[in-house]
XYZ file of C-alpha atoms in Angstrom:
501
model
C 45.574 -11.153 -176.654
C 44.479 -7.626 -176.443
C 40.734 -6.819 -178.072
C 40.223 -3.022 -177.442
C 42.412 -0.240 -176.573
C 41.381 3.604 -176.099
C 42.616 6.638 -174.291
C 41.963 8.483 -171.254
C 42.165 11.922 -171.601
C 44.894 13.470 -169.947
C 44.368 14.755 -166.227
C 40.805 12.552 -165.307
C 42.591 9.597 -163.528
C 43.038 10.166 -160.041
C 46.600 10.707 -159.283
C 46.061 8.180 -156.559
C 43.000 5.726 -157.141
C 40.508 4.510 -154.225
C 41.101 1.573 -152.548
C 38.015 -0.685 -153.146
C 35.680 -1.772 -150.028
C 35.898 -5.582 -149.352
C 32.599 -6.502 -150.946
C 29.484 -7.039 -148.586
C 27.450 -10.330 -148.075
C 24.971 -9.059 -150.843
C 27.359 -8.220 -153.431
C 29.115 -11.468 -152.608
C 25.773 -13.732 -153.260
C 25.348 -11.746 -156.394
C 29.129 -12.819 -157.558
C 28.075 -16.661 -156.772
C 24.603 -16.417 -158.192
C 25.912 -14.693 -161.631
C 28.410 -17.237 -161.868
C 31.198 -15.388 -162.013
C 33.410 -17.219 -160.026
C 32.317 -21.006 -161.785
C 34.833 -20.923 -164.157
C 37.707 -19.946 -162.325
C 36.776 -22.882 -159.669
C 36.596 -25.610 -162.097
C 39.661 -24.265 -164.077
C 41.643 -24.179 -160.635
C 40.437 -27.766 -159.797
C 41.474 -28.689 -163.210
C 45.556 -27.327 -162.314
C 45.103 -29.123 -158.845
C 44.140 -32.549 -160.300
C 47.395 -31.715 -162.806
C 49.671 -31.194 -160.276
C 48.784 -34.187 -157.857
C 49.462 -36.215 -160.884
C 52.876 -34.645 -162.004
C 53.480 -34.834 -158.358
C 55.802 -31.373 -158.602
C 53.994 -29.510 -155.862
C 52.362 -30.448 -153.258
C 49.544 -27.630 -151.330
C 49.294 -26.879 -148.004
C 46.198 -28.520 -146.947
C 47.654 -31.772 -148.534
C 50.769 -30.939 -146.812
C 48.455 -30.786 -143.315
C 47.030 -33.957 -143.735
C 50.059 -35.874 -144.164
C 51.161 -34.254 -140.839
C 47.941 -35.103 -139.168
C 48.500 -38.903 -140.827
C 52.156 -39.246 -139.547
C 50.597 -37.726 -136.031
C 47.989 -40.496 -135.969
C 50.350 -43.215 -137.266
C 53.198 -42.303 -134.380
C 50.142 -42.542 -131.912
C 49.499 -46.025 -132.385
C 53.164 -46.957 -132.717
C 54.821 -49.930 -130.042
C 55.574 -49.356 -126.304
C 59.012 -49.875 -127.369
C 59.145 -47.101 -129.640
C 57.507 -44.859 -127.762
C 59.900 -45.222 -125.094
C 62.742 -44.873 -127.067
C 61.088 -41.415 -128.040
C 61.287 -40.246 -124.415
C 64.469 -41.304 -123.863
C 65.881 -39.518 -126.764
C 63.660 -36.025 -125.441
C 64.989 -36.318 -121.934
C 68.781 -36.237 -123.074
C 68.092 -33.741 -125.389
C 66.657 -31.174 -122.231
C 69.377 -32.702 -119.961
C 71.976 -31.258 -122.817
C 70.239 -27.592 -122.669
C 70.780 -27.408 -118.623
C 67.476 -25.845 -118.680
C 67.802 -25.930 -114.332
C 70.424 -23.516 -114.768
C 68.902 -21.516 -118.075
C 68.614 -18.181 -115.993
C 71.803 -18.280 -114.128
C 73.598 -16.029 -116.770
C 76.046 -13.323 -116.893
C 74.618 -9.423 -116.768
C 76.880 -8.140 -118.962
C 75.414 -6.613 -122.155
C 74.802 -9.097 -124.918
C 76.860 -9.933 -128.122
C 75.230 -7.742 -130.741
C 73.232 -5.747 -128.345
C 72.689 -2.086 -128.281
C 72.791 -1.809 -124.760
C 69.732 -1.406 -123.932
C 69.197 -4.604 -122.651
C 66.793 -6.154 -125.694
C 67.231 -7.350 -129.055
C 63.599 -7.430 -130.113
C 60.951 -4.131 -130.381
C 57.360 -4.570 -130.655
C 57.423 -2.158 -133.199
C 59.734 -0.348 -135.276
C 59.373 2.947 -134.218
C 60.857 1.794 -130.659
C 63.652 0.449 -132.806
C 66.133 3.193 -132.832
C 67.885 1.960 -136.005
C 64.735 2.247 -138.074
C 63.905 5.704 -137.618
C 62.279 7.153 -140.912
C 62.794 4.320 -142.880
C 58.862 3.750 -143.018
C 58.542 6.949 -144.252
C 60.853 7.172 -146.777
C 59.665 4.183 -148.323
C 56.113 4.874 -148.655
C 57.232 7.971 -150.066
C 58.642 6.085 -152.814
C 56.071 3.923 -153.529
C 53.113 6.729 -153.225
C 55.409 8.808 -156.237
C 56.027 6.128 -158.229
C 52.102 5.358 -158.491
C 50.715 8.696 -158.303
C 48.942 9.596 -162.058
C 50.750 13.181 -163.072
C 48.170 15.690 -164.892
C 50.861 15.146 -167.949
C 50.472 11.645 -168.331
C 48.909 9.942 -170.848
C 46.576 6.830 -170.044
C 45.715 3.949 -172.092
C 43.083 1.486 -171.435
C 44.069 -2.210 -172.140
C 40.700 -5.072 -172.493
C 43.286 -8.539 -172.757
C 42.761 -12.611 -172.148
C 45.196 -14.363 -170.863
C 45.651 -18.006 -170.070
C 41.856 -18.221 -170.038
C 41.717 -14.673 -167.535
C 40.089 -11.640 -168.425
C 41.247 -7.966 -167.153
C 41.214 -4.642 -167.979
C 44.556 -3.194 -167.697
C 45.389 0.709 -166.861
C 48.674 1.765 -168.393
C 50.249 5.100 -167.533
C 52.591 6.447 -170.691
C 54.897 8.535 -169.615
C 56.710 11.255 -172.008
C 60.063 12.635 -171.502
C 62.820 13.849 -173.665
C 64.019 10.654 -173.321
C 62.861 7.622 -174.096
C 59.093 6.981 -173.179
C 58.039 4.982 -170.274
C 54.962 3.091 -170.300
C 53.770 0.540 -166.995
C 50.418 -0.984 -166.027
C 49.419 0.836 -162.850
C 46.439 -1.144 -161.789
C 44.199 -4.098 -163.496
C 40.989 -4.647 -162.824
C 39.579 -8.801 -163.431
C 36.672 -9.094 -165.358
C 34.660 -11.857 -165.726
C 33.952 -12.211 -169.265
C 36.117 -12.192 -172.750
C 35.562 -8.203 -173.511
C 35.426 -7.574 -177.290
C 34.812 -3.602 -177.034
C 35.280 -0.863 -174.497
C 33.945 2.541 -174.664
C 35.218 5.487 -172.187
C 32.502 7.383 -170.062
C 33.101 10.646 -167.897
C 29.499 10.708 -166.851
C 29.440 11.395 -163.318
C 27.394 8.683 -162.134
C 28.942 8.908 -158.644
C 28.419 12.275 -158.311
C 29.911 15.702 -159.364
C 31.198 17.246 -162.445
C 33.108 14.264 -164.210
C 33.651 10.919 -163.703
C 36.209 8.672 -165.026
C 34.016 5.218 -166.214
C 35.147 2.296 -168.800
C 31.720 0.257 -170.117
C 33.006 -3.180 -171.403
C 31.154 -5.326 -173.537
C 31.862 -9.471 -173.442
C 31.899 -12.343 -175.823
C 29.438 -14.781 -173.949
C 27.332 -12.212 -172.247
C 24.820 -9.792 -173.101
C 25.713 -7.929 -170.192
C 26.942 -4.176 -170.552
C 29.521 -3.889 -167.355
C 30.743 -0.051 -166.819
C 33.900 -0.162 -164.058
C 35.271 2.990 -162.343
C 38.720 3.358 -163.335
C 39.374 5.439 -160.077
C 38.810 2.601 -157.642
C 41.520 -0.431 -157.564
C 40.836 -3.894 -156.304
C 37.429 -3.485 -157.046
C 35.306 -6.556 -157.512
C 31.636 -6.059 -158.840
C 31.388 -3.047 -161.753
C 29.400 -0.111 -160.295
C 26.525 -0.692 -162.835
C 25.099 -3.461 -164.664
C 23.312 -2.747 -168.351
C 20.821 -5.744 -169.056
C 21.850 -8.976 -168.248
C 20.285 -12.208 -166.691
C 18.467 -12.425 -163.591
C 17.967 -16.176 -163.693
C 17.763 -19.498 -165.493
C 14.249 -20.862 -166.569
C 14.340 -24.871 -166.366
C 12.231 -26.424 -169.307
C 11.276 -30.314 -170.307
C 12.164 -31.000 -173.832
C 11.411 -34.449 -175.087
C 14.940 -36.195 -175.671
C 13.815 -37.601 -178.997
C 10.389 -38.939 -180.896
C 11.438 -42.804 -180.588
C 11.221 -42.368 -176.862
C 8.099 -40.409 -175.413
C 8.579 -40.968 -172.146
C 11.960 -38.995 -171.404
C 12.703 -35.767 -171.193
C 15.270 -33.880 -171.226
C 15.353 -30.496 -168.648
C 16.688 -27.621 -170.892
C 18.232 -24.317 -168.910
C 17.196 -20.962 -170.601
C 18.302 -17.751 -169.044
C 15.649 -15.337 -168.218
C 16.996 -11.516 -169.425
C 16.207 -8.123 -167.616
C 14.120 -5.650 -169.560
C 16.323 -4.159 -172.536
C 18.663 -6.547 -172.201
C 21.063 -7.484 -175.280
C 20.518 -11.557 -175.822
C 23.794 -11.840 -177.106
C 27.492 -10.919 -177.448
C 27.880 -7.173 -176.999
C 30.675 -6.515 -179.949
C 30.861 -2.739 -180.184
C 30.198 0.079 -177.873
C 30.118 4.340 -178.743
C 29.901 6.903 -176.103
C 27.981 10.232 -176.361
C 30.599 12.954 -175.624
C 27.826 15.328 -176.111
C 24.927 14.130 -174.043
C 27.323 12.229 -171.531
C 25.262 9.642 -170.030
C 24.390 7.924 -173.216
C 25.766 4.895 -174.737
C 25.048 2.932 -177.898
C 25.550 -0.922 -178.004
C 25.876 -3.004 -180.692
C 25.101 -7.048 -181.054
C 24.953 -10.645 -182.528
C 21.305 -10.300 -181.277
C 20.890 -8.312 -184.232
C 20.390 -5.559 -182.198
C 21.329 -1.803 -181.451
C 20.322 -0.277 -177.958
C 20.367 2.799 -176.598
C 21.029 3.263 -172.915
C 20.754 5.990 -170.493
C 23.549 4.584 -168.007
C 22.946 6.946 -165.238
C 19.784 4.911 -164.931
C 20.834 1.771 -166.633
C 17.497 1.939 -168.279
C 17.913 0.874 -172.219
C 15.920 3.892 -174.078
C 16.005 2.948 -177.410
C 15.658 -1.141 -179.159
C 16.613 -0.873 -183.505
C 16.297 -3.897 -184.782
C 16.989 -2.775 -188.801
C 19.866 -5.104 -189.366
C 19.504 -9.347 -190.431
C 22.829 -10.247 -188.896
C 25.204 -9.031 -186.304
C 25.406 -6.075 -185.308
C 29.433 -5.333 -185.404
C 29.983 -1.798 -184.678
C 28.373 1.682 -183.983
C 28.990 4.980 -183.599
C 27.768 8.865 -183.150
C 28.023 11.916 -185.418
C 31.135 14.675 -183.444
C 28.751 17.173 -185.298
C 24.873 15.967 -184.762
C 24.950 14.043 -181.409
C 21.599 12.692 -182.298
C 22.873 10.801 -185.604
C 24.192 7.295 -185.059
C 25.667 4.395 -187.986
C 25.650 0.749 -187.351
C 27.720 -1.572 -189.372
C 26.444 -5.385 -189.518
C 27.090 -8.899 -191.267
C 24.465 -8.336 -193.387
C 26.921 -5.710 -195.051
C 25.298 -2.614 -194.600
C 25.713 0.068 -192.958
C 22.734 1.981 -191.495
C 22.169 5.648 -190.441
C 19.391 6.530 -187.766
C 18.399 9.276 -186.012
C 17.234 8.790 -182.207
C 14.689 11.617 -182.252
C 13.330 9.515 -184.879
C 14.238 5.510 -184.137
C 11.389 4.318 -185.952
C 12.151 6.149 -189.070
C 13.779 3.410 -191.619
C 16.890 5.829 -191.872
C 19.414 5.548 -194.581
C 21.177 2.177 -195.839
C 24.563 1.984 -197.365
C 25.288 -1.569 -198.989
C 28.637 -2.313 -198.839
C 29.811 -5.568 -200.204
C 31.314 -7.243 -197.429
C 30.915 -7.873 -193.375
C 31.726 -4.810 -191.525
C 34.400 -4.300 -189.282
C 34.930 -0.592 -188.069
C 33.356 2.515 -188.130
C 34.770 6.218 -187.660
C 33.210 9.539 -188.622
C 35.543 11.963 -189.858
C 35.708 14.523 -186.736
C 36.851 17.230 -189.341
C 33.787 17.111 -191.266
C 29.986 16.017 -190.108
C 29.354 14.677 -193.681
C 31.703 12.070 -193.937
C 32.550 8.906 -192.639
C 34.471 5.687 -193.513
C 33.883 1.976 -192.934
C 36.129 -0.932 -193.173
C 35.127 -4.716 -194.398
C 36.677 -8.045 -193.876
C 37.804 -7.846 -197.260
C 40.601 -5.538 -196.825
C 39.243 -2.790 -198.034
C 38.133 0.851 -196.377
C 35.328 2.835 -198.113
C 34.628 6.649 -197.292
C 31.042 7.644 -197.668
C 29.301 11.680 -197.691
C 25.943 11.048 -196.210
C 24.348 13.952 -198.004
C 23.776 11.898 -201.274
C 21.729 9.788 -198.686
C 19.131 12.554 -199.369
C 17.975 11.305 -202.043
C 16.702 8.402 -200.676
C 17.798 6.234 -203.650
C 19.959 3.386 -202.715
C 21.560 3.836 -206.377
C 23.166 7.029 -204.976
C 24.324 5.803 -202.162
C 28.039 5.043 -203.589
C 31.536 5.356 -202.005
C 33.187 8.634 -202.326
C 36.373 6.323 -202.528
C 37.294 2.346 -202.044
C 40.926 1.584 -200.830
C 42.201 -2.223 -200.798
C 43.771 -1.061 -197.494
C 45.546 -4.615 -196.667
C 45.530 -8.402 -197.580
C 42.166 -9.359 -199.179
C 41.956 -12.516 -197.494
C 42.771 -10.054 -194.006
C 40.328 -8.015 -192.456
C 40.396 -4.193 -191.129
C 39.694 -4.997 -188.205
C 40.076 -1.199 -186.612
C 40.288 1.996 -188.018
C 41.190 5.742 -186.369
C 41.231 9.020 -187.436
C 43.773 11.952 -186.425
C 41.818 14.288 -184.008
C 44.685 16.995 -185.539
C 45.474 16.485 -188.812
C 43.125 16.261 -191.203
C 42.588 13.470 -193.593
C 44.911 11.106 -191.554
C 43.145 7.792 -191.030
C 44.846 4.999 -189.559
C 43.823 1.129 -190.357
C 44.988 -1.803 -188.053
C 44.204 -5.289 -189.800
C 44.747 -8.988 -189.325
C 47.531 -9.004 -191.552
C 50.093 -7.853 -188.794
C 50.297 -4.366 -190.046
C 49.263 -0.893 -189.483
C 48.911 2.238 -192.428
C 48.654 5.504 -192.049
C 46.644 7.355 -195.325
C 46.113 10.309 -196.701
C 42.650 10.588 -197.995
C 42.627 14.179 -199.351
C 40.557 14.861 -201.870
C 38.856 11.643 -201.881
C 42.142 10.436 -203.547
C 43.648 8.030 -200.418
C 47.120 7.522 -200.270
C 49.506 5.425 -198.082
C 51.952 7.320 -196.682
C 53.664 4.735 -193.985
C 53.279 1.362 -192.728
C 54.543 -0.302 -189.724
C 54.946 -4.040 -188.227
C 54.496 -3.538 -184.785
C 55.005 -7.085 -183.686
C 51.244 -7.417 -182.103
C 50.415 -10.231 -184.287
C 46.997 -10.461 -185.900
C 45.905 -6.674 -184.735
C 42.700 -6.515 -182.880
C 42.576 -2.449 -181.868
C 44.379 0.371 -182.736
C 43.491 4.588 -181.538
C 44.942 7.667 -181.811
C 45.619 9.633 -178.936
C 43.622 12.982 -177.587
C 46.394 14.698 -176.130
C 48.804 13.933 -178.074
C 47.301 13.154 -181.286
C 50.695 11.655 -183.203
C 50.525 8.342 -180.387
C 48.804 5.548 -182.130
C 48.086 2.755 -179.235
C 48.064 -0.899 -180.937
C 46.812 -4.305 -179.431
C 46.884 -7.387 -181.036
C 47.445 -11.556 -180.821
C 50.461 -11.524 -179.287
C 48.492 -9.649 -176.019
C 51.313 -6.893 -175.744
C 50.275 -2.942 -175.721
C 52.236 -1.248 -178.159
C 52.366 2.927 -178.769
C 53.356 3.676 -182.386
C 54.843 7.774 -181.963
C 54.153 8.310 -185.783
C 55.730 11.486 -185.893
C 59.372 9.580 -186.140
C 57.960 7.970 -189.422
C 60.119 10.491 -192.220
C 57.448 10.950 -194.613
C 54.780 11.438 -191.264
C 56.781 14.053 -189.815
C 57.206 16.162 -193.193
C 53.435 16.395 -194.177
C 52.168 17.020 -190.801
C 54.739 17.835 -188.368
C 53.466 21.248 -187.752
C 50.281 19.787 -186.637
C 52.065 18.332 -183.374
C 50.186 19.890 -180.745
């Protein structure tokens, strides 16, 4: 299944990416010590003991030992045997004439090019391969170089039990489009939410960084999308650093056993929980906000990996979050508890404003066309739009939806929702239902204006493009990426067609 999608912007992945260093002995102790690599052991044992028992393949180590075991067995066999064995070698040499192997005719060889070999050491002493090297890695360095006009998607999918972040390049021509994964990166956990960075936190102006939060750990991991084969993420936000053993008494029939308990020990700041939604700062670049199931929303500075800010003004989890386009400092979480909370992090302490909104939240978006507004959608089925200026007030009376839309199947979440960096009023809602719609919510007065089955299953993700703001990239159950073009929808194309950029 696919759980997040987003966009690169167009031009900030390396047209070819890094190789990745083999990983030293430290960063190779930190992979056993975290874990990471527990799993995948004990699920590989698991297909070995399967396949030993189907007998359908047989590995190469077991493969060894049965040679060593015939070896020993044919070592111990009779006198008889044995020389039988040597009989059978020495007619077998007295058939090749070996004593007159090198008395052989000089003339040049069947097949040869007359020069007296067959074999090179290497093929640029071969003269039938001349360029061929060349020519070929030619090919393969153009068809994986990144071209400044290509779009880029980022993929977070499971599969079989195997996590990975997948790069896909989206190529436009007059054509048909032509979309390929270009490199994959394998992650340890089940991601639920990605978030884009161009921080530079390698150095210089930009950098091109994907922070991925995971189902079963509270671990914030941020990868650089310009390296392939890489193995450890470049930085780490919160996380374990060990496991505390404890004695529990197994029950209060029985005094005298107890039970050792393993409780992990967490790294200042650190999330306790599922990380299940992640918002980047395009305006002060090196922060990111995460969202919970601890209940929690942090603040991190991830040029330090130091967590900043701790809000702990929700009763459930915390689903999604995300910043004001117009007032950088302003920030909404969504929760369980079904509200929806507005802070401000000059002022994290300050109780902020509440929305109550009926339901368990799904999604947030801000409008990017206006700094008031912003929308939410519930498990439901439904998508409200909020102005936060009747939030001044104060009065949680006033705090009502500018609209309510019963966007899809009541008994189907929203899971995602996206609005149209271009055309205004355009939202987009992905839901569990199997669909995606396209609205028009001018005038506080939403209307659908197209739906589509993609054939993603249950969807998961769904986000319009930067560059080209008429792609809609959808993941769902069915784990396979797909890129709506909405523009080919009729009624799309006639109400905002001139808004193609």
């Amino acid at each position: 299944m696919i759980t997040a999608v987003s966009w690169i912007p167009k031009g900030n992945l390396k047209a070819v990416p890094d190789v990745a260093e083999p990983p030293s002995k430290e960063e190779l102790k930190e992979l056993i010590e975290s874990g990471a690599f527990a799993r995948s052991v004990d699920d590989s044992n698991e297909d070995e003991e399967e396949i030993e028992e189907d007998g359908e393949e047989i590995s190469e180590v077991d493969h060894a030992k049965a040679v060593a075991e015939a070896f020993g067995k044919s070592s111990k066999s009779k006198a008889a045997s044995s020389s039988m064995e040597v009989d059978e070698v020495a007619q077998g040499l007295k058939e090749l004439d070996m004593d007159n192997y090198d008395e052989e005719d000089d003339g040049i060889e069947l097949f040869s090019s007359g020069m007296g070999d067959l074999y090179y050491p290497s093929n640029e002493m071969d003269p039938y391969l001349k360029d061929v090297d060349d020519e070929d890695d030619e090919e393969d360095i153009d068809d994986t170089t990144v071209k400044p006009t290509d779009s880029v998607i980022i993929c977070a999918r499971n599969e079989d039990d195997v996590s990975h972040l997948e790069v896909y390049v989206y190529e436009e021509s007059s054509g048909s489009p032509n979309m390929y994964v270009h490199h994959h990166i394998i992650i340890p956990e089940f991601p639920l939410c990605t978030a884009w960075i161009d921080c530079p936190l390698k150095g210089g102006e930009k950098g091109n960084f994907v922070a991925i939060g995971s189902k079963e750990s509270p671990t914030i991991e941020i990868w650089d999308l310009d390296v392939r084969d890489e193995v450890l993420p470049c930085i780490q936000l919160g996380g374990t650093e060990e496991m505390i053993v404890s004695k529990k008494k197994k029950n209060k029939k029985d005094k005298s056993k107890k039970q050792k308990i393993k409780k992990p020990k967490y790294k200042e700041g650190s999330h306790t929980d599922s990380v299940l939604g992640l918002a980047w700062n395009k305006e002060f670049r090196n922060i990111l906000a995460s969202a919970s199931a601890d209940k929690k929303v942090k603040v991190w500075d991830v040029a330090t990996g130091i967590c900043k800010i701790t809000m702990e003004h929700h009763t459930k989890e915390v689903q999604a979050v995300a910043w004001n386009h117009y007032a950088p400092e302003v920030l909404l979480s969504g929760s369980f508890d079904q509200t929806v909370v507005l802070k401000d992090g000059r002022q994290p302490s300050h109780s902020g404003f509440k929305w109550s909104v009926m339901s368990d939240v799904e999604s947030l978006a801000w409008d990017p066309h206006s700094e008031h507004s912003f929308v939410v959608s519930l498990e439901d089925g439904t998508v409200k739009g909020f102005d936060i200026r009747a939030a001044q007030s104060g009065s949680d009376s006033d705090l009502k939806p500018s609209f309510t839309i019963q966007a899809h199947d009541q008994d189907k979440g929203v899971s995602s929702i996206s609005y149209n960096i271009s055309a205004p009023n355009l939202l987009a809602t992905g839901s569990m239902d199997k669909t995606v719609k396209l609205w028009d919510l001018s005038n506080n007065e939403p209307s659908c204006i197209a739906t589509h089955k993609p054939k993603a299953g249950a969807v998961f993700s769904i986000s319009f493009a930067v560059d080209n703001p008429f792609l809609l990239a959808i993941g769902g159950s069915k784990g396979e990426l797909h890129v709506w073009d909405t523009l080919l929808d009729a009624n799309v194309a006639r109400k905002y067609g001139s808004n193609r950029s």
